[in-house]
Each structure stands twice: as C-alpha cells, then as structure tokens.
Short mmCIF file of C-alpha atoms and ligand atoms in Angstrom, two decimals:
data_model
loop_
_atom_site.label_atom_id
_atom_site.label_comp_id
_atom_site.label_asym_id
_atom_site.label_seq_id
_atom_site.Cartn_x
_atom_site.Cartn_y
_atom_site.Cartn_z
CA MET O 1 -49.59 58.99 -46.40
CA LYS O 2 -47.65 62.99 -46.62
CA ASN O 3 -45.53 63.79 -43.69
CA ILE O 4 -44.59 67.21 -42.58
CA SER O 5 -41.80 68.66 -44.45
CA LEU O 6 -39.43 71.28 -44.67
CA ASN O 7 -38.33 74.12 -47.34
CA ILE O 8 -35.35 76.12 -46.91
CA ASP O 9 -35.04 77.64 -50.73
CA LYS O 10 -35.63 81.43 -49.20
CA VAL O 11 -32.83 80.71 -46.68
CA THR O 12 -30.49 80.34 -49.50
CA GLY O 13 -29.43 83.52 -50.07
CA PHE O 14 -28.50 84.49 -46.93
CA VAL O 15 -26.61 81.56 -46.04
CA THR O 16 -25.67 79.36 -48.62
CA LYS O 17 -26.10 75.50 -48.82
CA GLU O 18 -22.45 74.90 -48.50
CA GLN O 19 -22.39 76.84 -45.19
CA ILE O 20 -25.50 74.43 -44.17
CA ILE O 21 -23.58 70.97 -45.15
CA ALA O 22 -20.57 71.96 -43.37
CA LEU O 23 -22.20 71.83 -40.46
CA LYS O 24 -23.55 68.31 -40.88
CA PRO O 25 -20.27 66.65 -39.07
CA ARG O 26 -21.76 68.92 -36.21
CA VAL O 27 -25.56 67.63 -36.44
CA GLU O 28 -24.43 63.97 -37.10
CA ALA O 29 -22.48 64.06 -33.83
CA ALA O 30 -25.13 65.76 -31.89
CA GLN O 31 -27.15 63.59 -33.00
CA LYS O 32 -24.89 60.46 -32.00
CA ALA O 33 -24.62 62.09 -28.81
CA LEU O 34 -28.06 61.78 -28.22
CA GLU O 35 -28.55 58.30 -29.52
CA GLU O 36 -25.43 57.24 -27.11
CA GLY O 37 -25.95 59.63 -24.27
CA THR O 38 -22.88 60.59 -24.22
CA LEU O 39 -23.16 64.53 -23.31
CA PRO O 40 -24.58 66.63 -20.54
CA GLY O 41 -27.91 66.11 -19.68
CA ASN O 42 -27.63 62.69 -20.83
CA ASP O 43 -30.14 62.05 -17.97
CA PHE O 44 -33.02 63.85 -19.41
CA LEU O 45 -33.08 61.55 -22.41
CA GLY O 46 -36.68 59.59 -22.04
CA TRP O 47 -38.58 61.57 -24.76
CA LEU O 48 -35.61 60.53 -27.39
CA HIS O 49 -37.52 56.76 -27.95
CA LEU O 50 -40.57 57.62 -26.01
CA PRO O 51 -43.46 57.46 -28.92
CA SER O 52 -42.17 53.85 -30.21
CA SER O 53 -42.37 52.67 -26.22
CA ILE O 54 -45.79 53.80 -25.71
CA THR O 55 -47.76 50.46 -25.51
CA SER O 56 -51.35 50.12 -26.31
CA GLU O 57 -52.23 49.18 -22.62
CA HIS O 58 -50.56 52.73 -21.00
CA LEU O 59 -53.01 54.34 -23.77
CA ALA O 60 -55.78 52.73 -22.74
CA ASP O 61 -55.08 53.52 -18.94
CA LEU O 62 -55.56 57.24 -20.38
CA LYS O 63 -58.41 56.94 -22.45
CA ALA O 64 -60.07 55.26 -19.64
CA THR O 65 -59.52 57.82 -16.81
CA ALA O 66 -60.54 60.50 -19.47
CA GLN O 67 -63.79 59.03 -20.02
CA VAL O 68 -64.57 58.86 -16.25
CA LEU O 69 -63.20 62.74 -16.06
CA ARG O 70 -66.01 62.81 -19.50
CA ASP O 71 -68.24 61.29 -17.61
CA MET O 72 -68.77 63.06 -14.50
CA CYS O 73 -67.03 66.46 -15.54
CA GLU O 74 -68.86 69.63 -17.18
CA VAL O 75 -65.44 71.17 -17.02
CA VAL O 76 -61.87 69.80 -16.24
CA VAL O 77 -59.23 72.42 -15.16
CA VAL O 78 -55.83 71.29 -16.05
CA ALA O 79 -53.55 72.83 -13.50
CA GLY O 80 -49.79 73.32 -14.64
CA ILE O 81 -47.13 76.11 -15.94
CA GLY O 82 -44.16 75.62 -18.58
CA GLY O 83 -43.95 72.29 -19.75
CA SER O 84 -46.85 70.82 -17.41
CA TYR O 85 -49.12 72.81 -19.02
CA LEU O 86 -48.34 74.52 -23.02
CA GLY O 87 -48.05 70.71 -24.53
CA ALA O 88 -51.56 69.95 -23.77
CA ARG O 89 -52.83 73.57 -24.97
CA ALA O 90 -51.15 73.74 -27.76
CA VAL O 91 -52.37 70.31 -28.81
CA ILE O 92 -55.75 71.13 -27.72
CA GLU O 93 -56.26 74.83 -29.37
CA ALA O 94 -54.73 73.46 -32.36
CA LEU O 95 -57.55 70.56 -33.27
CA SER O 96 -60.30 72.52 -31.52
CA ASN O 97 -62.97 74.87 -33.64
CA ASN O 98 -61.91 78.43 -33.26
CA PHE O 99 -65.22 79.14 -31.16
CA ALA O 100 -65.61 76.37 -29.10
CA SER O 101 -65.61 78.26 -25.73
CA LEU O 102 -69.00 79.85 -27.22
CA LEU O 103 -70.20 76.52 -28.54
CA PRO O 104 -72.26 73.79 -26.84
CA ALA O 105 -69.85 71.54 -25.30
CA ASN O 106 -69.48 68.34 -26.66
CA GLY O 107 -68.10 66.62 -23.53
CA PRO O 108 -65.98 68.40 -20.46
CA ARG O 109 -64.47 72.08 -21.26
CA VAL O 110 -60.78 72.07 -20.68
CA ILE O 111 -59.91 75.15 -19.32
CA PHE O 112 -56.39 75.72 -17.28
CA ALA O 113 -54.91 77.33 -14.26
CA GLY O 114 -51.58 76.95 -12.50
CA HIS O 115 -49.36 79.55 -14.67
CA ASN O 116 -49.75 82.34 -13.29
CA ILE O 117 -50.74 83.99 -9.97
CA SER O 118 -52.85 86.88 -10.91
CA GLU O 119 -55.65 87.05 -7.86
CA ASP O 120 -58.14 88.06 -10.11
CA TYR O 121 -57.75 84.77 -12.59
CA LEU O 122 -58.01 82.41 -9.61
CA SER O 123 -60.87 84.36 -8.50
CA GLU O 124 -62.62 84.41 -11.51
CA LEU O 125 -62.03 80.96 -12.03
CA MET O 126 -63.62 79.73 -8.50
CA ALA O 127 -66.97 81.84 -9.52
CA TYR O 128 -67.01 80.33 -12.80
CA LEU O 129 -66.98 76.72 -11.31
CA LYS O 130 -69.08 77.55 -8.48
CA GLY O 131 -72.09 74.96 -9.09
CA LYS O 132 -70.55 73.18 -11.93
CA LYS O 133 -69.44 69.61 -11.90
CA PHE O 134 -65.98 69.95 -12.32
CA GLY O 135 -62.79 67.69 -12.06
CA VAL O 136 -58.93 68.69 -12.03
CA ILE O 137 -56.03 67.56 -13.43
CA ASN O 138 -52.91 68.24 -11.24
CA ILE O 139 -49.91 68.21 -13.03
CA SER O 140 -46.30 68.79 -11.84
CA LYS O 141 -43.44 66.99 -12.16
CA SER O 142 -41.36 68.72 -8.85
CA GLY O 143 -44.91 69.05 -7.12
CA THR O 144 -43.53 71.66 -5.95
CA THR O 145 -44.00 74.87 -8.16
CA THR O 146 -46.02 77.61 -6.67
CA GLU O 147 -48.07 78.89 -9.36
CA THR O 148 -49.74 75.48 -9.63
CA ALA O 149 -49.65 74.19 -5.94
CA LEU O 150 -51.55 77.52 -5.00
CA ALA O 151 -53.96 77.25 -7.47
CA PHE O 152 -54.29 73.14 -6.91
CA ARG O 153 -54.88 74.19 -3.24
CA LEU O 154 -57.85 76.79 -4.25
CA LEU O 155 -59.16 74.04 -6.76
CA LYS O 156 -58.93 71.17 -4.43
CA LYS O 157 -60.92 72.93 -1.43
CA GLN O 158 -63.79 73.95 -3.69
CA CYS O 159 -63.88 70.09 -5.47
CA GLU O 160 -64.51 68.72 -2.12
CA GLU O 161 -66.82 71.34 -0.45
CA GLN O 162 -69.02 71.02 -4.17
CA TRP O 163 -68.70 67.10 -4.80
CA GLY O 164 -68.01 65.87 -1.06
CA LYS O 165 -64.70 64.69 -0.24
CA GLU O 166 -65.13 60.82 -1.68
CA GLN O 167 -66.59 62.10 -4.82
CA ALA O 168 -64.09 64.70 -5.30
CA SER O 169 -61.30 62.19 -5.00
CA LYS O 170 -62.95 60.40 -8.25
CA VAL O 171 -62.27 63.95 -10.44
CA ILE O 172 -59.33 64.69 -9.51
CA VAL O 173 -55.98 63.23 -11.18
CA ALA O 174 -52.29 63.81 -10.17
CA ILE O 175 -49.35 63.45 -12.92
CA THR O 176 -46.41 63.79 -10.87
CA ASP O 177 -43.16 62.07 -9.69
CA ALA O 178 -43.15 58.70 -8.80
CA VAL O 179 -42.19 59.52 -5.23
CA LYS O 180 -41.31 62.81 -4.60
CA GLY O 181 -43.02 66.19 -4.15
CA ALA O 182 -45.96 67.43 -2.28
CA ALA O 183 -48.38 66.28 -5.27
CA ARG O 184 -46.87 62.57 -4.54
CA VAL O 185 -48.17 63.11 -1.11
CA THR O 186 -51.32 64.54 -1.54
CA ALA O 187 -52.42 62.10 -4.07
CA ASP O 188 -51.10 58.72 -2.13
CA LYS O 189 -52.92 60.19 1.03
CA GLU O 190 -56.56 61.14 -0.81
CA GLY O 191 -56.34 58.57 -3.00
CA TYR O 192 -56.22 60.36 -6.76
CA LYS O 193 -55.74 58.26 -9.41
CA SER O 194 -52.02 59.61 -10.52
CA PHE O 195 -50.07 58.75 -13.34
CA ILE O 196 -45.96 59.37 -13.11
CA ILE O 197 -43.79 61.38 -15.38
CA PRO O 198 -40.92 59.42 -15.74
CA ASP O 199 -37.82 60.77 -14.05
CA ASN O 200 -35.85 60.89 -17.30
CA VAL O 201 -38.25 63.64 -19.42
CA GLY O 202 -38.09 67.03 -18.81
CA GLY O 203 -41.23 69.45 -18.14
CA ARG O 204 -40.65 70.71 -21.90
CA PHE O 205 -40.30 67.41 -23.49
CA SER O 206 -43.52 65.89 -21.67
CA VAL O 207 -46.06 66.37 -23.82
CA LEU O 208 -46.16 62.62 -25.18
CA THR O 209 -46.21 61.65 -21.35
CA PRO O 210 -49.68 61.86 -19.27
CA VAL O 211 -49.12 65.48 -19.26
CA GLY O 212 -50.13 66.05 -22.21
CA LEU O 213 -52.18 63.00 -23.57
CA LEU O 214 -54.37 62.90 -20.66
CA PRO O 215 -55.94 66.27 -20.79
CA ILE O 216 -55.74 65.80 -24.79
CA ALA O 217 -57.87 62.98 -24.34
CA VAL O 218 -60.49 64.64 -21.88
CA ALA O 219 -61.08 67.01 -24.59
CA GLY O 220 -61.83 63.98 -26.70
CA PHE O 221 -59.24 63.88 -29.12
CA ASP O 222 -57.47 60.77 -30.46
CA ILE O 223 -54.55 60.29 -28.58
CA GLU O 224 -53.44 56.95 -30.74
CA ALA O 225 -53.46 59.24 -33.94
CA LEU O 226 -51.07 61.68 -32.27
CA VAL O 227 -48.58 59.00 -30.96
CA SER O 228 -48.65 57.45 -34.24
CA GLY O 229 -47.86 60.70 -35.77
CA ALA O 230 -44.99 60.69 -33.04
CA GLN O 231 -43.65 57.69 -33.70
CA GLN O 232 -43.58 58.24 -37.59
CA MET O 233 -41.34 61.16 -37.41
CA GLU O 234 -39.07 59.04 -34.85
CA LYS O 235 -38.61 57.25 -37.72
CA ASP O 236 -38.46 59.64 -40.65
CA CYS O 237 -35.73 61.73 -38.12
CA ALA O 238 -33.59 58.95 -36.64
CA PRO O 239 -29.97 58.92 -37.21
CA THR O 240 -29.87 56.14 -40.34
CA VAL O 241 -31.53 58.94 -42.42
CA PRO O 242 -28.91 60.70 -44.51
CA PHE O 243 -28.59 63.99 -43.30
CA GLU O 244 -29.91 65.84 -46.32
CA GLU O 245 -33.04 64.02 -46.16
CA ASN O 246 -33.53 64.22 -42.30
CA ILE O 247 -35.92 67.35 -42.10
CA ALA O 248 -34.93 67.56 -37.89
CA ALA O 249 -31.27 67.98 -39.07
CA MET O 250 -31.87 70.09 -41.84
CA TYR O 251 -33.49 72.86 -39.66
CA ALA O 252 -30.89 72.41 -36.56
CA ALA O 253 -28.21 72.93 -39.11
CA THR O 254 -30.13 75.79 -41.00
CA ARG O 255 -31.16 77.62 -37.89
CA ASN O 256 -27.62 77.43 -36.39
CA ALA O 257 -25.93 78.50 -39.82
CA LEU O 258 -28.22 81.29 -39.66
CA TYR O 259 -27.54 82.07 -36.11
CA ALA O 260 -23.63 81.74 -36.81
CA ASP O 261 -24.05 84.38 -39.76
CA GLY O 262 -25.78 86.81 -37.41
CA LYS O 263 -29.41 86.56 -37.29
CA LYS O 264 -30.22 86.02 -33.43
CA ILE O 265 -33.98 85.83 -33.37
CA GLU O 266 -36.27 83.25 -34.87
CA ILE O 267 -39.59 84.31 -35.52
CA LEU O 268 -42.58 81.22 -35.58
CA VAL O 269 -45.06 82.30 -37.92
CA ASN O 270 -48.69 81.15 -38.52
CA TYR O 271 -51.53 81.97 -40.25
CA GLN O 272 -53.74 80.18 -38.36
CA PRO O 273 -55.11 81.63 -34.90
CA LYS O 274 -55.55 77.54 -33.92
CA LEU O 275 -51.68 77.68 -33.82
CA HIS O 276 -50.97 80.33 -31.40
CA PHE O 277 -50.48 78.13 -28.55
CA THR O 278 -47.83 75.59 -30.83
CA SER O 279 -46.03 78.73 -30.79
CA GLU O 280 -46.28 79.49 -27.39
CA TRP O 281 -45.15 75.59 -26.66
CA TRP O 282 -42.11 75.67 -29.34
CA LYS O 283 -41.03 79.23 -27.61
CA GLN O 284 -40.74 77.61 -24.36
CA LEU O 285 -38.70 74.17 -26.02
CA TYR O 286 -36.44 75.98 -27.59
CA GLY O 287 -36.10 79.01 -25.12
CA GLU O 288 -35.28 76.75 -22.15
CA SER O 289 -33.43 74.47 -24.47
CA GLU O 290 -31.12 77.03 -25.73
CA GLY O 291 -31.20 80.14 -23.98
CA LYS O 292 -27.82 79.29 -21.59
CA ASP O 293 -24.14 80.05 -21.20
CA HIS O 294 -24.72 83.20 -22.65
CA LYS O 295 -26.29 82.32 -25.91
CA GLY O 296 -28.95 80.75 -27.95
CA ILE O 297 -31.34 81.72 -30.97
CA PHE O 298 -34.01 84.26 -29.35
CA PRO O 299 -37.77 82.56 -29.82
CA ALA O 300 -40.14 84.83 -30.90
CA SER O 301 -43.62 84.29 -32.60
CA VAL O 302 -46.45 86.01 -34.20
CA ASP O 303 -50.00 84.99 -35.78
CA PHE O 304 -50.31 86.17 -39.14
CA THR O 305 -52.04 88.18 -41.59
CA THR O 306 -52.94 89.57 -37.82
CA ASP O 307 -49.74 90.96 -36.67
CA LEU O 308 -49.09 91.83 -39.84
CA HIS O 309 -50.90 94.91 -38.99
CA SER O 310 -48.85 95.39 -35.90
CA MET O 311 -45.46 94.12 -35.93
CA GLY O 312 -45.27 93.77 -39.91
CA GLN O 313 -43.32 97.01 -40.28
CA TRP O 314 -40.36 95.92 -37.65
CA ILE O 315 -40.06 92.85 -39.46
CA GLN O 316 -39.96 94.25 -42.76
CA ASP O 317 -37.56 97.28 -41.69
CA GLY O 318 -36.34 96.95 -38.72
CA GLU O 319 -33.06 95.27 -37.26
CA ARG O 320 -31.68 92.29 -40.06
CA THR O 321 -31.04 89.71 -37.20
CA ILE O 322 -33.97 87.93 -37.36
CA PHE O 323 -35.39 84.67 -39.80
CA GLU O 324 -38.87 83.42 -39.57
CA THR O 325 -40.03 79.97 -39.46
CA VAL O 326 -43.34 79.53 -41.02
CA LEU O 327 -45.81 77.01 -40.31
CA SER O 328 -47.99 76.42 -42.81
CA VAL O 329 -51.20 74.00 -43.60
CA GLU O 330 -51.45 72.93 -46.65
CA THR O 331 -55.53 72.23 -46.40
CA PRO O 332 -57.91 73.78 -44.38
CA ASN O 333 -60.45 71.62 -42.56
CA SER O 334 -63.69 73.54 -43.68
CA SER O 335 -64.75 75.06 -47.21
CA LEU O 336 -65.80 78.74 -47.39
CA THR O 337 -65.69 80.80 -50.99
CA VAL O 338 -65.79 84.39 -51.02
CA PRO O 339 -69.27 85.29 -52.63
CA THR O 340 -70.15 87.49 -55.72
CA ASP O 341 -71.72 90.99 -54.69
CA THR O 342 -73.73 92.29 -57.18
CA GLU O 343 -73.02 95.72 -56.39
CA ASN O 344 -69.24 95.10 -55.58
CA LEU O 345 -69.67 98.12 -53.16
CA ASP O 346 -66.07 96.93 -51.68
CA GLY O 347 -64.38 96.01 -54.26
CA LEU O 348 -63.74 92.51 -53.80
CA ASN O 349 -65.69 91.28 -56.62
CA PHE O 350 -61.63 89.86 -58.13
CA LEU O 351 -62.03 87.67 -55.34
CA ALA O 352 -65.33 85.98 -55.92
CA GLY O 353 -65.38 82.31 -56.24
CA LYS O 354 -61.85 81.70 -54.91
CA HIS O 355 -61.74 80.01 -51.47
CA VAL O 356 -60.79 82.17 -48.55
CA ASP O 357 -57.51 80.05 -48.31
CA GLU O 358 -56.18 80.83 -51.37
CA VAL O 359 -56.48 84.49 -50.03
CA ASN O 360 -54.87 83.21 -46.96
CA LYS O 361 -52.06 81.25 -49.14
CA MET O 362 -51.77 84.40 -51.23
CA ALA O 363 -51.11 86.64 -48.38
CA GLU O 364 -48.57 83.79 -46.82
CA LEU O 365 -46.70 83.64 -50.39
CA GLY O 366 -46.56 87.78 -50.88
CA THR O 367 -45.31 87.88 -47.26
CA GLN O 368 -42.42 85.59 -47.71
CA LEU O 369 -41.47 87.19 -50.99
CA ALA O 370 -41.77 90.57 -49.16
CA HIS O 371 -39.72 89.34 -46.05
CA VAL O 372 -37.02 87.65 -48.19
CA ASP O 373 -36.49 91.06 -50.38
CA GLY O 374 -36.41 93.11 -46.87
CA GLY O 375 -33.60 90.77 -45.75
CA VAL O 376 -35.19 88.28 -43.55
CA PRO O 377 -34.27 84.70 -44.36
CA ASN O 378 -37.44 81.82 -44.51
CA MET O 379 -38.21 78.94 -43.90
CA ARG O 380 -41.08 76.88 -44.03
CA ILE O 381 -42.94 73.73 -42.44
CA SER O 382 -45.59 72.47 -44.27
CA ILE O 383 -48.26 70.33 -42.60
CA PRO O 384 -50.56 68.84 -44.66
CA VAL O 385 -53.63 69.16 -42.38
CA LEU O 386 -54.64 70.26 -38.91
CA ASN O 387 -55.21 66.86 -37.21
CA GLU O 388 -53.63 64.40 -34.21
CA TYR O 389 -51.60 62.54 -36.80
CA TYR O 390 -49.78 66.08 -38.30
CA ILE O 391 -49.44 67.31 -35.00
CA GLY O 392 -47.78 64.54 -33.67
CA GLN O 393 -45.26 64.57 -36.24
CA LEU O 394 -44.87 68.17 -35.26
CA ILE O 395 -43.89 67.91 -31.64
CA TYR O 396 -41.47 65.05 -31.92
CA PHE O 397 -39.87 66.95 -35.05
CA PHE O 398 -39.43 69.96 -33.20
CA GLU O 399 -38.27 67.97 -29.95
CA ILE O 400 -35.78 66.08 -31.90
CA ALA O 401 -34.34 68.83 -33.88
CA CYS O 402 -34.11 70.73 -30.50
CA GLY O 403 -32.04 68.39 -28.69
CA ILE O 404 -29.76 68.25 -31.94
CA SER O 405 -29.56 71.82 -32.23
CA GLY O 406 -28.85 72.45 -28.35
CA TYR O 407 -25.79 70.19 -28.58
CA VAL O 408 -24.67 71.73 -32.09
CA LEU O 409 -24.90 75.33 -29.95
CA ASP O 410 -22.72 73.82 -27.31
CA VAL O 411 -24.97 73.69 -24.76
CA ASN O 412 -27.17 71.16 -22.66
CA PRO O 413 -30.75 71.47 -23.39
CA PHE O 414 -32.15 69.37 -21.32
CA ASN O 415 -31.68 71.79 -17.90
CA GLN O 416 -33.05 75.08 -16.99
CA PRO O 417 -30.73 76.80 -14.00
CA GLY O 418 -31.75 80.13 -15.01
CA VAL O 419 -35.52 79.64 -13.83
CA GLU O 420 -34.68 79.21 -10.52
CA ALA O 421 -33.15 82.94 -9.86
CA TYR O 422 -36.64 84.62 -9.75
CA LYS O 423 -38.43 81.64 -7.28
CA LYS O 424 -35.20 82.00 -5.10
CA ASN O 425 -36.01 86.05 -4.89
CA MET O 426 -39.53 85.52 -4.60
CA PHE O 427 -39.86 82.99 -1.68
CA ALA O 428 -37.12 85.09 0.07
CA LEU O 429 -39.56 88.26 -0.56
CA LEU O 430 -42.36 85.98 0.97
CA ASP O 431 -40.40 84.66 3.88
CA LYS O 432 -40.57 81.15 2.82
CA PRO O 433 -39.14 78.98 6.10
CA GLY O 434 -35.46 78.31 4.68
CA TYR O 435 -35.01 81.25 2.75
CA GLU O 436 -34.01 83.75 6.16
CA GLU O 437 -30.42 84.90 4.85
CA GLU O 438 -31.43 85.18 1.03
CA SER O 439 -34.67 87.54 2.50
CA LYS O 440 -32.08 89.71 4.47
CA ALA O 441 -29.95 90.19 1.66
CA ILE O 442 -33.04 91.29 -0.64
CA ARG O 443 -34.43 93.59 1.93
CA ALA O 444 -31.16 95.46 2.35
CA ARG O 445 -31.22 95.96 -1.81
CA LEU O 446 -34.70 97.53 -1.67
O1 PA5 G 501 -39.55 72.88 -18.49
C1 PA5 G 501 -39.37 72.52 -17.52
O2 PA5 G 501 -38.77 71.81 -16.73
C2 PA5 G 501 -40.49 73.47 -16.81
O3 PA5 G 501 -41.25 74.26 -17.87
C3 PA5 G 501 -41.33 73.29 -16.23
O4 PA5 G 501 -42.17 72.00 -16.78
C4 PA5 G 501 -42.06 74.01 -15.23
O5 PA5 G 501 -41.69 74.75 -14.51
C5 PA5 G 501 -43.19 73.38 -14.51
O6 PA5 G 501 -42.61 72.40 -12.97
P1 PA5 G 501 -43.68 71.67 -12.48
O7 PA5 G 501 -43.77 70.23 -13.42
O8 PA5 G 501 -41.88 70.67 -11.39
O9 PA5 G 501 -44.08 72.06 -12.08
#
C-alpha cells in the first residue's frame, strides 16, 4: 500500500541539499531526545507512541459510546477549543461530503461550540437545537477553559430542559482530566460517561485520544483505520529509519534550513476545500509549539485555487520571507469530466473530456512553477487519497515532525505559556475572584 510522501525538489534552488543534510545531527539529536525524554517538555510526550499503544478495547469503548449518541441524537454538539477542538473538526471535514450540512443526515450532525464567546453564535446555536434530540461531548483537559465552560453551561441547561435530567445524562459525554477541573467534578456528579485525556498528552497533540476519536466516530468515520494510518507513520518515522528516508526528519530539517535562510513564514496550501480545517489544526500545532522565545516560523494557510484570486499576488510578488508546503491529494474520491459544448461559447472545449481533477492538478503545477520562479520555495506532501488511513498518517507525520522541529529550533515544543496572557487580562476585566490586584492594575491602564 502507498504512503503519504514528501518532495523537496523545489526547495533546493533556495537552500542546498548540503544545507539540509547539515541539519542531520541536530534532527537526529532532537529525535533521540524525544525518544529518551531528555529535554524540556518531556512530561508531555504521551503522543509519541500513542498510535501503537491504542488497544482494541479502547476503540471498542469509544465506538460503543459513539453508537449510543448516534442512536439517540439528531445532533451532537462538540464543545471544545484549540487542541480540544481542531483535530476532530479537521478530520471530520476532510472526510465529509463538501455539502454534508445541506444533505439528508446519515447519523447525527456533528457541530461545534465552545471555541468562541460570541453571543450571536451561542444564541443561534440554542435556537437551532430547540426541539431537537441533541447530545453534547464536552471536551476540556483543564476543565476550566472559559469559552468551553460557558458554552457547556448553556448546552447542559438546554439539554436537561429538553430531555429531562436523567435522559440528558445519557447523551452528555465528558472528555477531561482524570481528577482535576470543573468538567471532571460535573461529569462525576451527574454520572456522565467520561473519557480521560492522558496527563502527558497536550491539547494540540491529542487528536488520537478520545478528544478526536470520539467525535470522529460519532460522525460515522472509521477510527480503526485512522489509528492504523498513524501506526504506519509511527513506524516509518521511527528514529531507526535513516534520515533521508524519514519524511518527518526531512520535513523538520528542510523547514529549519529555510528558516535559517530568512524564510520566516510557512504557508500550508491545499487544493481541496475539505482540507481547510486540516490547515487550522496544523497552524495550532506548529504555531503553539514553535512560536516562543521570540523565535518560530509563522504558520499561515491558504485554500487554492480560491485564494490565488485574493492572496496570489502577495505570494507571487510580496516580501520574500515565505515558503509553501502543499498538501496534494493524488486521486479524488469522485469522477467528473468536462462536457463538450457544441457552441463552445465559453471557449472551454479545450478542456472537454478531461477530468476536473486534471485541471486542478495543472493549476497546482502551474502555481508551483510560478511561485518558485517568484522566489517561493515549495515542498509537496502527497496524500494518495482522502480517507481515514491517510489522514491518520498525515496527523502522526505532522506531530512527530513538529516535535523534532521544535527541538531543532531549541524551544520547548510542548508548553504554551503565552496563551495565559489574554486570559489573565480578561479575568481581571471581568472581576473574577482572585484577580483583584490585576483588576486594579489593568483598570489604571484604560
Ligand atoms: O494545545 C493546547 O494545549 C490548547 O490549545 C488547549 O487545547 C486549549 O486551550 C483548550 O484547553 P482545555 O482542553 O484545557 O480546555
């Protein structure tokens, strides 16, 4: 069976193969440090061998819980933010029909909340859920994240009002810490089915824990195949695999070589709208892992060809501090050819008989060549087809490459101290008990 693959041929006009290979000792040292847990962040390495440690009993438990929600609910709201949200959404969108929300449902609709504090969003969500049989998956490792806790408070109340308290407790599932946090207290008190987020797995590395797997199973996708793809990548990116054959090592080395050469922004490109949230997940993974100590490649993303008509000018001609990494899907899941038109009023008969995907691929190739000519290094990650197995490969590939890359950059890729700054100010401004001093200080600045 094929695997996802990495092509760096269109980078070597910018940094040489020798510059990339010069990073081999640092990449290998980084991977050794991950394996041996010898660097800062070593208490958050539970994701490293997670795929190979997932048991069939655990998957069966997740699938059984998903089935209860699928049987009882028309809609399941997944409440979570950041690492407790993006992985599930990325996988579900990558695998779903583009028009899933407009088609008759085949199982419950999975929708998301707890990732913003918009009054309109929450009011409109509650209006949509009125009278519907809905369930909630409340996901928060800390169990105290304001966005998620606020949404859950509203959803719990509505769920209990619509189902009655006892039935509601059957359609609310908690995914949280084993002992700490308000979400754990609530789950235990109300008797919700709950799953544990392991202590040593940080949010952005948690998609292969129940955080991602339960919502993905509720949406009707094959979590066994997803995990099996991740297991394959765990083998293929192991420290024993030679540097040149290890795509995670090569990706980490190449992006660090480009960064050292002044390329400060990495743009993740897709040519499939379904991959939009894969980019959102990747941005958090790399942004939160590497952006610290006043260092780090800025992770950006575009959806092509759509954004060629908005961001294309900047990428072609703007400041030359960017490089692109393209997610290229080799084979579409559907088949559609361009019809012949006898009048050819639109002048498109030169495309007649071609697959739409061939047109897309030529746009991809033409864009790659144009951007390389314009001074933008280009890497390509090929995904044979969009299915659970290859998305599982892609997830683990990006995770392990991120861990390696962060250590090569000499940061702790597994903490996120900067995320606390806004929370402290927000709590002070909202007069949260315990923030009296900060409240006085911040008001003096207004
Ligand atoms: O990656 C992370 O650690 C963060 O994005 C968290 O996942 C996010 O802040 C949500 O935290 P929690 O799961 O504790 O609610």
